[in-house]
Coordinates of C-alpha atoms in Angstrom, one line a residue:
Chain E
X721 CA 0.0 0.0 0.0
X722 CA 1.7 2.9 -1.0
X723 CA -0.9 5.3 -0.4
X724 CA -1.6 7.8 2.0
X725 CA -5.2 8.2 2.9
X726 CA -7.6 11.5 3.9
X727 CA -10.5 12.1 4.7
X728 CA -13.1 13.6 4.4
X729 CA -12.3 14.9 0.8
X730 CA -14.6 18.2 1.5
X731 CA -15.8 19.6 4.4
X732 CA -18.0 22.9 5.6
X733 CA -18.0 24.1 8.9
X734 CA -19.6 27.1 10.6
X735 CA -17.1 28.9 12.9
X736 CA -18.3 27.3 16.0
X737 CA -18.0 24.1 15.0
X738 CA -15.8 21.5 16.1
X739 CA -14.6 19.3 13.1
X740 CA -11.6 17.0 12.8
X741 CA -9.3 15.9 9.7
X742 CA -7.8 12.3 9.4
X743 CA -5.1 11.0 7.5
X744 CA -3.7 7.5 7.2
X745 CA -1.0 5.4 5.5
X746 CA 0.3 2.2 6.2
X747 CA 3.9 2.7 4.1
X748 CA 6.1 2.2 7.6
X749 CA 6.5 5.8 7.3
X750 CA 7.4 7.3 10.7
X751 CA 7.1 10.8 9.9
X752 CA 3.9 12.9 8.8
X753 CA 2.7 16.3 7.9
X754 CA 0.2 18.7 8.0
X755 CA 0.5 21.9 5.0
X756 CA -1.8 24.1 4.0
X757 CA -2.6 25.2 0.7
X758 CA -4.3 28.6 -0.6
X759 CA -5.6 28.7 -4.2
X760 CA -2.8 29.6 -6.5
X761 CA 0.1 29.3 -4.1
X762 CA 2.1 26.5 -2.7
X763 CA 1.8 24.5 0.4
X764 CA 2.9 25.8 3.6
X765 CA 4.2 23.4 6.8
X766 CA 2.0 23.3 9.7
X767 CA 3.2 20.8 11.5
X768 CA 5.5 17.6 12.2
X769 CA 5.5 14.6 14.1
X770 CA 8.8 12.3 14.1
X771 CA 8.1 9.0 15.6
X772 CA 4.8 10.4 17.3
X773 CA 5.9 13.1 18.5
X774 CA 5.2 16.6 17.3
X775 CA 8.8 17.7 16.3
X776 CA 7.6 21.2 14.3
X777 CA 4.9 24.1 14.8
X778 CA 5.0 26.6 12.4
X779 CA 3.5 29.2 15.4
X780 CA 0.1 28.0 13.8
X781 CA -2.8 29.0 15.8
X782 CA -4.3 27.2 18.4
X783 CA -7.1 26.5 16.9
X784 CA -5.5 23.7 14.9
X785 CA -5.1 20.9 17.2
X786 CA -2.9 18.0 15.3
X787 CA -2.9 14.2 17.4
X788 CA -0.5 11.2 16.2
X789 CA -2.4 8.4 18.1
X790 CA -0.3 5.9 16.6
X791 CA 2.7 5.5 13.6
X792 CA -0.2 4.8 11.0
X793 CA -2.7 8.2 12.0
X794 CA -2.5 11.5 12.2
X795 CA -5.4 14.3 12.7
X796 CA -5.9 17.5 12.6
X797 CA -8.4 18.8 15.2
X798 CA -10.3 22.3 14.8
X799 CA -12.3 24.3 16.6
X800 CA -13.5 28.2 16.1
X801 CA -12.1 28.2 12.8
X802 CA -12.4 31.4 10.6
X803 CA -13.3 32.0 6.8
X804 CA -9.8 32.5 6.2
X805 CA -8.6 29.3 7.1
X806 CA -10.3 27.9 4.6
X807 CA -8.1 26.2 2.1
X808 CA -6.8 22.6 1.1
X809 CA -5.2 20.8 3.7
X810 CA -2.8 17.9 2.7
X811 CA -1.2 15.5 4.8
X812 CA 2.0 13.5 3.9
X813 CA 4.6 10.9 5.1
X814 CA 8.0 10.5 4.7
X815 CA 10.8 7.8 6.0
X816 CA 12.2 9.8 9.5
X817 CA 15.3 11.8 8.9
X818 CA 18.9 10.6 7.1
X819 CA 21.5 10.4 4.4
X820 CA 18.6 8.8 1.8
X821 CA 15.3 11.5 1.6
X822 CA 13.0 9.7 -0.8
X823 CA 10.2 12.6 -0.4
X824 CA 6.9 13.3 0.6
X825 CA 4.1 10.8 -0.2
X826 CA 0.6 13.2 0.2
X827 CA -2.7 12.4 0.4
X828 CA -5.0 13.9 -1.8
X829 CA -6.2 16.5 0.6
X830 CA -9.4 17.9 2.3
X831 CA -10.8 20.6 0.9
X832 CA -12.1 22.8 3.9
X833 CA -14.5 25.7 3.3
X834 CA -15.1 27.8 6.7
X835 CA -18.8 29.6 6.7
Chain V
X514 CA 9.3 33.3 3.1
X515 CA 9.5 30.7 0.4
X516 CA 13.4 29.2 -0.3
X517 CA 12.2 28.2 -3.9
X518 CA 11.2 31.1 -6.6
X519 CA 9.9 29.4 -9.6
X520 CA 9.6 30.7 -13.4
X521 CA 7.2 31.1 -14.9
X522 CA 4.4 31.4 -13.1
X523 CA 2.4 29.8 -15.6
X524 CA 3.5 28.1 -19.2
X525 CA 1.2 27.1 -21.9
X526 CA 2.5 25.3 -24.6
X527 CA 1.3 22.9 -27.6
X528 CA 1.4 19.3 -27.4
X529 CA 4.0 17.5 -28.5
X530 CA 6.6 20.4 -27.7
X531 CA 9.1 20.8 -24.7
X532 CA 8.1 22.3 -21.2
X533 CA 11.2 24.1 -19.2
X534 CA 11.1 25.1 -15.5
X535 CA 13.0 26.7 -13.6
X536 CA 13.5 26.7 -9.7
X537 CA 16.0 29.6 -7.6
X538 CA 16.8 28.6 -4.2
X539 CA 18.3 30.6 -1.3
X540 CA 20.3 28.2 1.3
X541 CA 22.2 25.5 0.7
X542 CA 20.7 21.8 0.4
X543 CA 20.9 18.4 0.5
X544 CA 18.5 17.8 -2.8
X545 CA 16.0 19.4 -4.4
X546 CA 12.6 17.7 -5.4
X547 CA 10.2 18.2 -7.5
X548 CA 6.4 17.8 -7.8
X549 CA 3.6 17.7 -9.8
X550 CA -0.1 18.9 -8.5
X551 CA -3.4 18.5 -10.3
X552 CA -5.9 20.7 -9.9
X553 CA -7.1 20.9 -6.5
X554 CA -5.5 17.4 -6.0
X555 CA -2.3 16.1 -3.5
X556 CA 1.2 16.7 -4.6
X557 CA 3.0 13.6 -6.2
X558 CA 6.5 13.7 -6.1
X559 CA 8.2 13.1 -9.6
X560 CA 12.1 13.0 -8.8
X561 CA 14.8 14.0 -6.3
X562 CA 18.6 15.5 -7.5
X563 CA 21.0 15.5 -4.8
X564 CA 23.3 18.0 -4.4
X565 CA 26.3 16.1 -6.1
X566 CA 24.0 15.4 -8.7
X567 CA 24.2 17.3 -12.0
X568 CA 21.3 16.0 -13.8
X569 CA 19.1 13.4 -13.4
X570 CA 16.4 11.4 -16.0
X571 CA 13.0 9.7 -15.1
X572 CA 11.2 8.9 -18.4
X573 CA 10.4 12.3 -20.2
X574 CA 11.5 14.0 -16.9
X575 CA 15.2 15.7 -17.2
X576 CA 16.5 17.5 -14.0
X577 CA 19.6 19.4 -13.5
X578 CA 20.8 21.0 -10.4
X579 CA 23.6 24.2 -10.4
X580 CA 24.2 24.8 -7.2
X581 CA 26.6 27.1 -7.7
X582 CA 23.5 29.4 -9.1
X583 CA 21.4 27.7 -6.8
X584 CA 19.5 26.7 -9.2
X585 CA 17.3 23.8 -10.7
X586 CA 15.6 23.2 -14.0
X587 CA 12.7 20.4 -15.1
X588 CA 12.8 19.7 -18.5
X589 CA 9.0 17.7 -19.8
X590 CA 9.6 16.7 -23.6
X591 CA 7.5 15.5 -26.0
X592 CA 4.4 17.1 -23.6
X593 CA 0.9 15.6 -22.9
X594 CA -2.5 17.0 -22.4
X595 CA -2.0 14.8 -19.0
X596 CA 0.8 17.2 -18.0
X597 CA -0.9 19.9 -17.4
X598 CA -0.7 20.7 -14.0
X599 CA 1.4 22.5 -11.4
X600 CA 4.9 21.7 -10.9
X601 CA 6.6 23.0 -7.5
X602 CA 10.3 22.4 -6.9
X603 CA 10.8 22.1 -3.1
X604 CA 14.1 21.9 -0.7
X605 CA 15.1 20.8 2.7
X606 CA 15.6 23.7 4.7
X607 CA 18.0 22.3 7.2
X608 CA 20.8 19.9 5.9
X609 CA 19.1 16.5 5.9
X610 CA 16.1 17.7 7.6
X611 CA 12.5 16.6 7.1
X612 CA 10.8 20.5 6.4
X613 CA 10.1 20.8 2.9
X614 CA 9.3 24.4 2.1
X615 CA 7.8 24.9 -1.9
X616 CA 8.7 27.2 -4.1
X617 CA 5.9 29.4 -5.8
X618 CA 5.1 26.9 -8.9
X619 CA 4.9 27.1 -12.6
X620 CA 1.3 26.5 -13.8
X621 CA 1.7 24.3 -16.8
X622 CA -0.8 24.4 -19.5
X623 CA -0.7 21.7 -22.5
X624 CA -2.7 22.3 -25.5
X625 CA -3.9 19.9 -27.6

């Protein structure tokens, strides 16, 4: 399986809601990410978890609430959300750290629209 | 701010010819990657070119790497109405690390 699994593909939320995005992959990868894509512009890091544990925030607000329950998951929690953060948000894995960096396998992304 | 710059924004070409894009980086790196994006879709990741690598092939894929310019180029040939997408060059910030940050993208048009 060398695939790495969102969902949900879309998703609309009030700003008082409290929604979460999943993201799975079974490739043995032990590190994932969250970015954040705008239309029209690249992907920007949110966060990182090494082994489980959340190795990088980008200073994103706390109103994005990423969990690693296990090596396989990772979610992205959110709460009070406004229209501004809507956007795509793609999650990827990687082998951890080293010599040999074979890139980013990414999901195909949620598609989050914040009313 | 971003450690890729990418040009051109967007390319639109005929079929059949050759797409060229170019990526500018700032710091140095370990190897520079490139990938392809669909509209609205994930990122798939077409090829990596380490940093003692000059130039590197995958099918109709030709990257080259100058890092004395700091500086990469993705050559398509022989282009496809399936290529059209967006193509983002992308870096390790920190020697080895796992932070990819993206450079701005070439939006590539094919057509038929």
């Amino acid at each position: 399986d060398t695939e790495v699994t969102q969902t949900p593909k879309h998703l609309v939320m009030g700003m008082t809601n409290k929604k979460s995005l999943k993201c799975e992959q079974h490739m043995g990868h032990r590190a994932m990410y969250w970015y954040k894509q705008k239309a029209k512009k690249p992907p920007e890091l949110m966060f990182v978890y090494s082994y489980e544990k959340l190795s990088i925030n980008e200073s994103v607000p706390s109103r994005f609430s990423p969990e690693c329950p296990n090596s396989s998951l990772l979610n992205l929690h959110l709460h009070a959300l406004q229209p501004e953060d809507s956007a795509l948000y793609l999650c990827a894995s990687s082998q951890p750290t080293g010599p040999i960096f074979y890139g980013y396998t990414f999901g195909s992304g949620t598609r989050l629209t914040v009313v | 701010s971003q450690q890729g710059e990418e040009d051109p924004q967007a390319l639109s070409i005929q079929e059949g010819e050759n797409a060229t894009m170019n990526c500018s980086y700032k710091t140095s790196i370990n190897n520079l990657q490139w990938y392809r994006q669909n509209s609205g879709r994930g990122l798939v990741h077409l090829i990596l070119i380490r940093s003692n690598e000059r130039e590197k092939h995958s099918g109709r894929l030709r990257v080259t790497l100058d890092t004395s310019k700091k500086s990469s180029s993705l050559l398509i040939t022989a282009s496809r109405a399936a290529d059209t997408a967006s193509y983002f060059c992308a870096t390790p910030l920190i020697q080895g690390a796992q932070k990819l940050v993206f450079g701005q993208g070439t939006r590539l048009t094919i057509n038929p």
